[in-house]
Short mmCIF file of C-alpha atoms in Angstrom, two decimals:
data_model
loop_
_atom_site.label_atom_id
_atom_site.label_comp_id
_atom_site.label_asym_id
_atom_site.label_seq_id
_atom_site.Cartn_x
_atom_site.Cartn_y
_atom_site.Cartn_z
CA MET J 1 0.18 0.13 -0.24
CA GLY J 2 1.28 3.30 -0.87
CA THR J 3 1.17 6.18 1.65
CA ASP J 4 -0.80 8.97 1.72
CA ILE J 5 0.11 12.66 0.95
CA TYR J 6 -1.70 15.60 2.78
CA ILE J 7 -0.79 18.77 1.96
CA ILE J 8 -1.81 22.02 4.82
CA SER J 9 -1.24 24.93 2.91
CA GLY J 10 -2.29 28.59 4.13
CA PHE J 11 -1.27 32.22 4.59
CA LEU J 12 1.55 33.57 6.76
CA GLY J 13 0.75 32.66 9.95
CA VAL J 14 -3.02 31.68 9.70
CA GLY J 15 -2.10 28.44 12.28
CA LYS J 16 -0.78 25.10 9.60
CA THR J 17 1.51 24.53 12.49
CA THR J 18 -1.70 24.31 15.30
CA LEU J 19 -3.86 22.46 13.08
CA ILE J 20 -0.93 19.99 11.95
CA GLN J 21 -0.92 18.90 15.84
CA LYS J 22 -4.66 18.30 16.31
CA MET J 23 -4.00 15.91 13.21
CA LEU J 24 -1.18 13.71 14.35
CA LYS J 25 -3.30 13.81 18.11
CA GLU J 26 -6.63 13.40 16.77
CA ALA J 27 -6.31 11.14 13.62
CA PHE J 28 -2.93 9.91 13.12
CA GLN J 29 -1.45 8.05 16.31
CA GLY J 30 0.40 5.05 16.16
CA GLU J 31 0.92 5.06 12.37
CA LYS J 32 3.99 6.03 10.88
CA VAL J 33 4.48 10.21 9.61
CA VAL J 34 7.04 11.83 8.09
CA LEU J 35 5.92 15.89 8.13
CA ILE J 36 7.28 17.99 5.14
CA GLU J 37 8.40 21.39 6.65
CA ASN J 38 9.25 24.04 3.49
CA ASP J 39 9.31 27.53 6.06
CA PHE J 40 10.59 30.52 3.81
CA GLY J 41 13.83 31.69 4.86
CA GLU J 42 16.90 29.91 6.52
CA ILE J 43 15.48 28.20 9.35
CA SER J 44 12.23 26.44 10.24
CA VAL J 45 10.51 27.61 13.90
CA ASP J 46 7.85 25.52 13.18
CA ALA J 47 10.15 22.29 12.45
CA ALA J 48 11.78 22.92 15.58
CA LEU J 49 8.10 23.58 17.65
CA LEU J 50 6.62 19.56 16.33
CA LYS J 51 10.23 17.44 16.23
CA SER J 52 9.82 18.79 19.85
CA GLY J 53 6.64 17.06 20.30
CA GLY J 54 8.36 13.13 18.79
CA VAL J 55 7.77 14.20 14.96
CA GLU J 56 10.16 12.84 12.10
CA VAL J 57 10.66 16.27 10.23
CA LYS J 58 12.36 16.73 6.67
CA GLU J 59 12.79 20.00 6.53
CA ILE J 60 12.87 21.65 3.25
CA SER J 61 14.19 25.80 3.99
CA ALA J 62 15.83 27.00 0.58
CA GLY J 63 12.93 28.91 -0.35
CA CYS J 64 9.23 27.73 -1.66
CA ILE J 65 8.66 24.56 -4.01
CA CYS J 66 8.19 26.86 -6.85
CA CYS J 67 9.53 25.60 -10.49
CA SER J 68 12.93 26.84 -9.81
CA LEU J 69 13.06 24.47 -6.65
CA SER J 70 10.71 21.58 -7.78
CA GLY J 71 13.68 19.10 -9.13
CA ASP J 72 15.08 19.40 -5.81
CA PHE J 73 11.56 19.06 -3.89
CA VAL J 74 10.76 15.68 -5.73
CA LYS J 75 14.28 14.37 -5.51
CA ALA J 76 13.96 14.94 -1.64
CA LEU J 77 10.48 13.52 -1.92
CA LYS J 78 11.30 10.54 -3.55
CA ASP J 79 14.03 9.65 -1.44
CA LEU J 80 12.03 10.32 2.69
CA LEU J 81 9.48 7.91 0.30
CA LEU J 82 12.27 4.93 -0.33
CA ARG J 83 13.97 5.47 3.34
CA PHE J 84 11.03 5.64 5.87
CA HIS J 85 8.09 3.85 4.34
CA PRO J 86 5.89 6.02 6.13
CA ASP J 87 1.56 5.42 6.41
CA LYS J 88 1.09 9.22 6.29
CA ILE J 89 3.46 12.45 5.24
CA ILE J 90 2.16 15.99 5.61
CA ILE J 91 3.46 18.59 4.01
CA GLU J 92 3.44 22.07 4.80
CA PRO J 93 4.13 24.81 2.47
CA SER J 94 5.95 28.00 3.19
CA GLY J 95 2.87 30.36 4.05
CA VAL J 96 3.83 32.43 0.80
CA GLY J 97 3.99 29.14 -0.86
CA LYS J 98 1.30 27.98 -3.90
CA LEU J 99 -0.54 24.53 -3.21
CA SER J 100 -0.69 24.66 -7.24
CA ASP J 101 3.20 24.28 -7.38
CA VAL J 102 3.57 21.65 -4.48
CA MET J 103 0.29 20.07 -6.72
CA LYS J 104 2.19 19.43 -9.17
CA ALA J 105 5.38 18.40 -8.02
CA CYS J 106 3.57 15.39 -6.27
CA SER J 107 2.20 14.36 -9.53
CA ASP J 108 5.56 14.20 -10.82
CA PRO J 109 6.05 10.28 -12.22
CA ARG J 110 8.76 9.22 -9.49
CA ILE J 111 6.13 10.09 -6.72
CA VAL J 112 3.18 8.90 -7.92
CA LEU J 113 4.78 5.04 -8.16
CA HIS J 114 4.93 5.49 -4.17
CA ALA J 115 2.36 7.88 -3.07
CA LYS J 116 -1.28 9.92 -3.96
CA VAL J 117 -2.16 12.99 -2.38
CA LYS J 118 -5.87 12.54 -0.13
CA GLY J 119 -6.38 15.62 0.97
CA LYS J 120 -5.52 19.31 0.17
CA ILE J 121 -6.21 21.62 2.95
CA THR J 122 -6.27 25.80 3.23
CA VAL J 123 -6.33 27.85 6.23
CA VAL J 124 -7.54 31.07 6.49
CA ASP J 125 -7.79 33.62 9.08
CA VAL J 126 -10.81 35.02 9.09
CA LYS J 127 -10.07 38.35 10.98
CA ARG J 128 -7.15 38.73 7.75
CA CYS J 129 -8.66 37.27 4.89
CA GLN J 130 -9.59 40.23 3.39
CA MET J 131 -6.27 41.45 3.89
CA HIS J 132 -4.79 38.88 2.24
CA LEU J 133 -6.47 38.98 -0.47
CA ASP J 134 -6.20 42.74 -1.10
CA ASN J 135 -2.53 42.65 -0.62
CA PHE J 136 -1.51 38.74 -1.77
CA GLY J 137 -3.84 37.64 -4.59
CA GLU J 138 -1.67 35.72 -6.46
CA PHE J 139 -0.65 33.19 -3.73
CA PHE J 140 -3.66 33.51 -1.40
CA GLU J 141 -5.66 32.57 -4.78
CA ASP J 142 -4.21 30.12 -5.44
CA GLN J 143 -3.94 28.29 -2.33
CA ILE J 144 -7.68 28.70 -1.84
CA ARG J 145 -8.66 27.61 -5.70
CA ASN J 146 -6.76 24.52 -5.46
CA ALA J 147 -8.17 23.19 -1.58
CA ASP J 148 -10.72 20.18 -1.14
CA VAL J 149 -11.33 21.89 2.13
CA VAL J 150 -10.81 25.57 3.59
CA VAL J 151 -10.36 25.77 7.28
CA PHE J 152 -10.84 29.23 8.78
CA SER J 153 -9.08 29.76 11.69
CA ARG J 154 -10.15 32.69 15.23
CA THR J 155 -13.65 32.33 14.14
CA GLU J 156 -14.89 31.83 17.96
CA SER J 157 -12.54 35.18 17.92
CA PHE J 158 -13.90 37.02 14.81
CA PRO J 159 -17.73 35.73 14.61
CA ALA J 160 -18.80 38.97 12.87
CA LYS J 161 -15.67 38.63 9.53
CA LEU J 162 -17.27 34.67 9.12
CA GLY J 163 -19.77 36.13 6.18
CA ASP J 164 -17.48 38.16 4.61
CA GLY J 165 -14.77 35.54 5.00
CA GLU J 166 -16.98 32.83 2.71
CA LYS J 167 -18.09 34.63 0.45
CA ILE J 168 -14.58 35.18 -0.61
CA VAL J 169 -13.63 31.45 -0.61
CA LYS J 170 -17.02 30.42 -2.11
CA LYS J 171 -16.59 32.82 -5.01
CA LEU J 172 -12.96 31.57 -5.98
CA ASN J 173 -13.56 27.98 -5.00
CA PRO J 174 -17.00 26.95 -5.03
CA GLN J 175 -16.69 23.65 -4.39
CA GLY J 176 -14.62 22.99 -1.81
CA ARG J 177 -15.74 22.16 1.95
CA VAL J 178 -15.69 25.21 3.72
CA LEU J 179 -15.42 24.42 7.76
CA THR J 180 -16.58 27.86 10.08
CA LYS J 181 -16.83 25.82 13.62
CA PRO J 182 -13.76 26.55 16.63
CA TRP J 183 -10.88 24.13 16.06
CA ALA J 184 -12.57 22.64 19.00
CA GLN J 185 -15.61 21.08 17.78
CA ILE J 186 -14.08 19.71 14.53
CA ASN J 187 -13.70 16.33 13.62
CA THR J 188 -10.75 15.35 11.80
CA ALA J 189 -12.51 12.75 9.53
CA GLU J 190 -14.16 16.42 8.41
CA LEU J 191 -10.91 17.74 7.56
CA LEU J 192 -9.38 14.01 5.43
CA ASN J 193 -12.28 12.99 4.21
CA PRO J 194 -14.50 15.81 2.38
CA GLN J 195 -15.06 14.16 -0.73
CA ARG J 196 -17.95 11.73 1.52
CA GLN J 197 -19.59 15.20 2.73
CA GLN J 198 -19.71 17.27 -0.11
CA TYR J 199 -23.38 17.49 -1.80
CA ARG J 200 -23.18 19.71 -5.48
CA LEU J 201 -25.59 19.70 -7.65
CA PRO J 202 -24.87 18.48 -11.32
CA GLY J 203 -23.36 21.22 -13.77
CA ARG J 204 -20.59 22.73 -15.44
CA CYS J 205 -17.31 22.50 -13.93
CA ARG J 206 -14.81 26.56 -13.57
CA ASP J 207 -12.52 25.04 -16.52
CA GLY J 208 -16.20 23.96 -18.64
CA HIS J 209 -16.07 20.34 -18.17
CA ASP J 210 -19.39 18.24 -17.74
CA GLU J 211 -18.88 17.44 -13.96
CA HIS J 212 -20.40 13.84 -14.73
CA ASN J 213 -17.45 12.90 -16.57
CA HIS J 214 -14.62 14.61 -15.08
CA ASP J 215 -13.29 14.20 -11.31
CA HIS J 216 -13.96 17.92 -8.65
CA ARG J 217 -10.76 16.10 -6.23
CA ASP J 218 -8.30 17.19 -9.33
CA HIS J 219 -9.87 19.48 -10.99
CA HIS J 220 -8.40 22.43 -9.04
CA SER J 221 -5.10 21.73 -9.67
CA HIS J 222 -4.66 23.56 -13.22
CA ASP J 223 -2.62 26.48 -13.07
CA HIS J 224 -3.96 29.86 -12.30
CA THR J 225 -4.26 32.41 -14.71
CA ALA J 226 -4.20 35.92 -15.10
CA ASP J 227 -6.82 36.63 -12.17
CA CYS J 228 -4.55 38.84 -10.34
CA SER J 229 -6.56 41.56 -9.55
CA HIS J 230 -6.18 42.37 -6.29
CA SER J 231 -2.06 41.67 -6.50
CA GLU J 232 -0.01 44.94 -6.17
CA GLY J 233 1.98 44.11 -8.68
CA CYS J 234 1.28 40.70 -9.76
CA GLU J 235 1.96 39.14 -12.49
CA HIS J 236 1.33 35.19 -13.29
CA LYS J 237 3.45 33.10 -11.52
CA SER J 238 5.88 35.12 -9.59
CA ARG J 239 8.24 33.33 -6.63
CA ALA J 240 7.78 34.12 -3.95
CA GLU J 241 11.62 35.03 -3.23
CA ASP J 242 11.07 38.12 -5.61
CA VAL J 243 8.01 39.45 -3.80
CA PHE J 244 8.68 38.66 -0.32
CA ASP J 245 11.81 39.28 2.14
CA THR J 246 13.01 37.08 5.05
CA VAL J 247 15.61 38.00 7.88
CA THR J 248 16.78 35.52 10.04
CA ILE J 249 18.63 36.42 13.35
CA ARG J 250 20.54 34.13 15.54
CA THR J 251 20.44 35.24 19.15
CA LYS J 252 21.90 34.13 22.07
CA ARG J 253 20.61 37.13 23.93
CA ILE J 254 18.27 36.01 26.90
CA PHE J 255 14.79 37.71 27.04
CA ASP J 256 12.35 37.97 29.79
CA THR J 257 8.21 38.20 28.38
CA GLU J 258 8.29 42.14 28.77
CA ASP J 259 11.77 42.75 27.25
CA LEU J 260 10.86 40.75 23.96
CA LYS J 261 7.58 42.26 23.74
CA ALA J 262 9.05 45.28 23.56
CA LYS J 263 11.67 44.62 21.44
CA VAL J 264 8.91 43.38 18.75
CA ALA J 265 6.89 46.71 19.61
CA LYS J 266 10.34 48.43 18.71
CA MET J 267 10.07 46.87 15.19
CA GLU J 268 6.64 46.70 14.49
CA ASN J 269 6.48 50.42 14.63
CA SER J 270 9.58 51.69 13.89
CA ALA J 271 11.57 49.22 11.43
CA LYS J 272 11.56 49.94 7.70
CA GLY J 273 9.66 47.82 5.12
CA THR J 274 6.43 45.80 5.68
CA ILE J 275 6.54 43.30 8.03
CA LEU J 276 3.92 40.24 7.84
CA ARG J 277 4.76 37.42 10.18
CA ALA J 278 7.89 36.88 13.00
CA LYS J 279 8.24 33.83 14.70
CA GLY J 280 11.02 32.69 16.76
CA ILE J 281 12.58 30.43 19.33
CA VAL J 282 14.62 32.30 21.92
CA ARG J 283 16.10 31.89 25.17
CA GLY J 284 14.25 33.57 28.64
CA PRO J 285 15.31 33.17 32.33
CA LYS J 286 13.85 29.62 32.96
CA GLY J 287 14.00 27.76 29.61
CA TYR J 288 12.81 28.84 26.09
CA LEU J 289 9.90 31.48 24.94
CA ASN J 290 8.39 31.00 21.10
CA LEU J 291 7.34 34.19 19.57
CA GLN J 292 4.21 34.40 17.28
CA TYR J 293 4.08 37.89 15.78
CA LEU J 294 1.26 39.45 13.19
CA PRO J 295 0.76 42.73 12.75
CA GLY J 296 -1.53 44.36 15.82
CA ASP J 297 -1.27 40.22 17.36
CA ILE J 298 2.43 39.74 19.79
CA ARG J 299 1.79 35.91 21.65
CA ILE J 300 4.76 34.43 23.82
CA THR J 301 4.75 31.38 25.30
CA GLY J 302 7.21 29.20 27.22
CA CYS J 303 7.93 25.91 25.04
CA HIS J 304 9.94 23.02 24.95
CA ALA J 305 11.90 23.38 22.22
CA ARG J 306 15.57 25.03 22.31
CA GLY J 307 16.20 27.64 20.09
CA ASP J 308 17.98 30.69 19.53
CA MET J 309 16.27 32.21 16.26
CA LEU J 310 14.05 34.23 14.79
CA CYS J 311 12.34 34.78 11.56
CA ILE J 312 11.06 37.95 9.87
CA ILE J 313 8.93 37.86 7.03
CA GLY J 314 8.12 40.97 5.18
CA ARG J 315 8.97 43.43 2.38
CA ASN J 316 11.36 45.78 1.90
CA LEU J 317 13.03 44.98 5.26
CA ASN J 318 16.25 46.10 6.10
CA ARG J 319 18.22 43.72 8.01
CA GLN J 320 20.70 45.51 9.74
CA GLU J 321 18.29 47.41 11.30
CA LEU J 322 15.76 44.05 12.35
CA CYS J 323 19.47 42.19 13.65
CA ALA J 324 20.02 46.04 15.42
CA ILE J 325 16.86 45.66 17.76
CA PHE J 326 16.95 42.44 18.58
CA SER J 327 21.00 42.53 18.81
CA GLY J 328 21.35 39.59 16.62
CA GLU J 329 24.06 38.24 14.49
#
């Protein structure tokens, strides 16, 4: 029996790693699971967090799984399949990666001999859904259009945003299953077996094929064409490394929670460019601290994973300035 592949996509900071942890705990206990982390940057904070939970993690951190790197990714995926023979593989692409690129790589003849994509799940932040569409349309739209299931995060905190968010998702992907419940109420079977729970009227697909003769589980994998009106300076098949900057900071400094909050606030208020996401694991007075930052939202918690790293993603960033703020290398 071959390996089942699940792809967990979503823009920066939407909660992909949290959803993966839920899946591992509730659905894949006792199975041989390998997680592929494709973070945008030199380090993978998410990989460090998941490794601390005892998961086998393969990091592919040399940018996105895009056209320029797809050969490397296919080779790494094939080697992993032959080496570990896992029951399940979970792929977490970078938040600025395209789901269509991951699908294309997983459809390579070298991979389909050993594994099959069973689910494509995209996480959408209900609070920032419109902002992501307006500013990063090409990447955001690709993640939604190519999903079997779209699951909203933070719905319990921002219920008033849900109606508009659903309209955006349904317009981009009318055939996909949409989950809006708080995650504590979601059964992982709803994520892993969406085809059993979808009910559609007969008709025609967006690509013009007759629905009776066309497999909806695969038809989302066609390339996203020039419907990029929301994306600033959008060109078809833009690469994340051409649009976004990433700054990796290594620091041996010990931070207490208030000190780290102050540094992040300084970054938010005075640093050049547009900061979209920051995350990291740094030393604290009594262990290690996990930093998760989105604009207007700073979360710092204790964690078991060890680290001395911060990763900042945005546009027009100044590495020297950011290193100075955190006293990094």
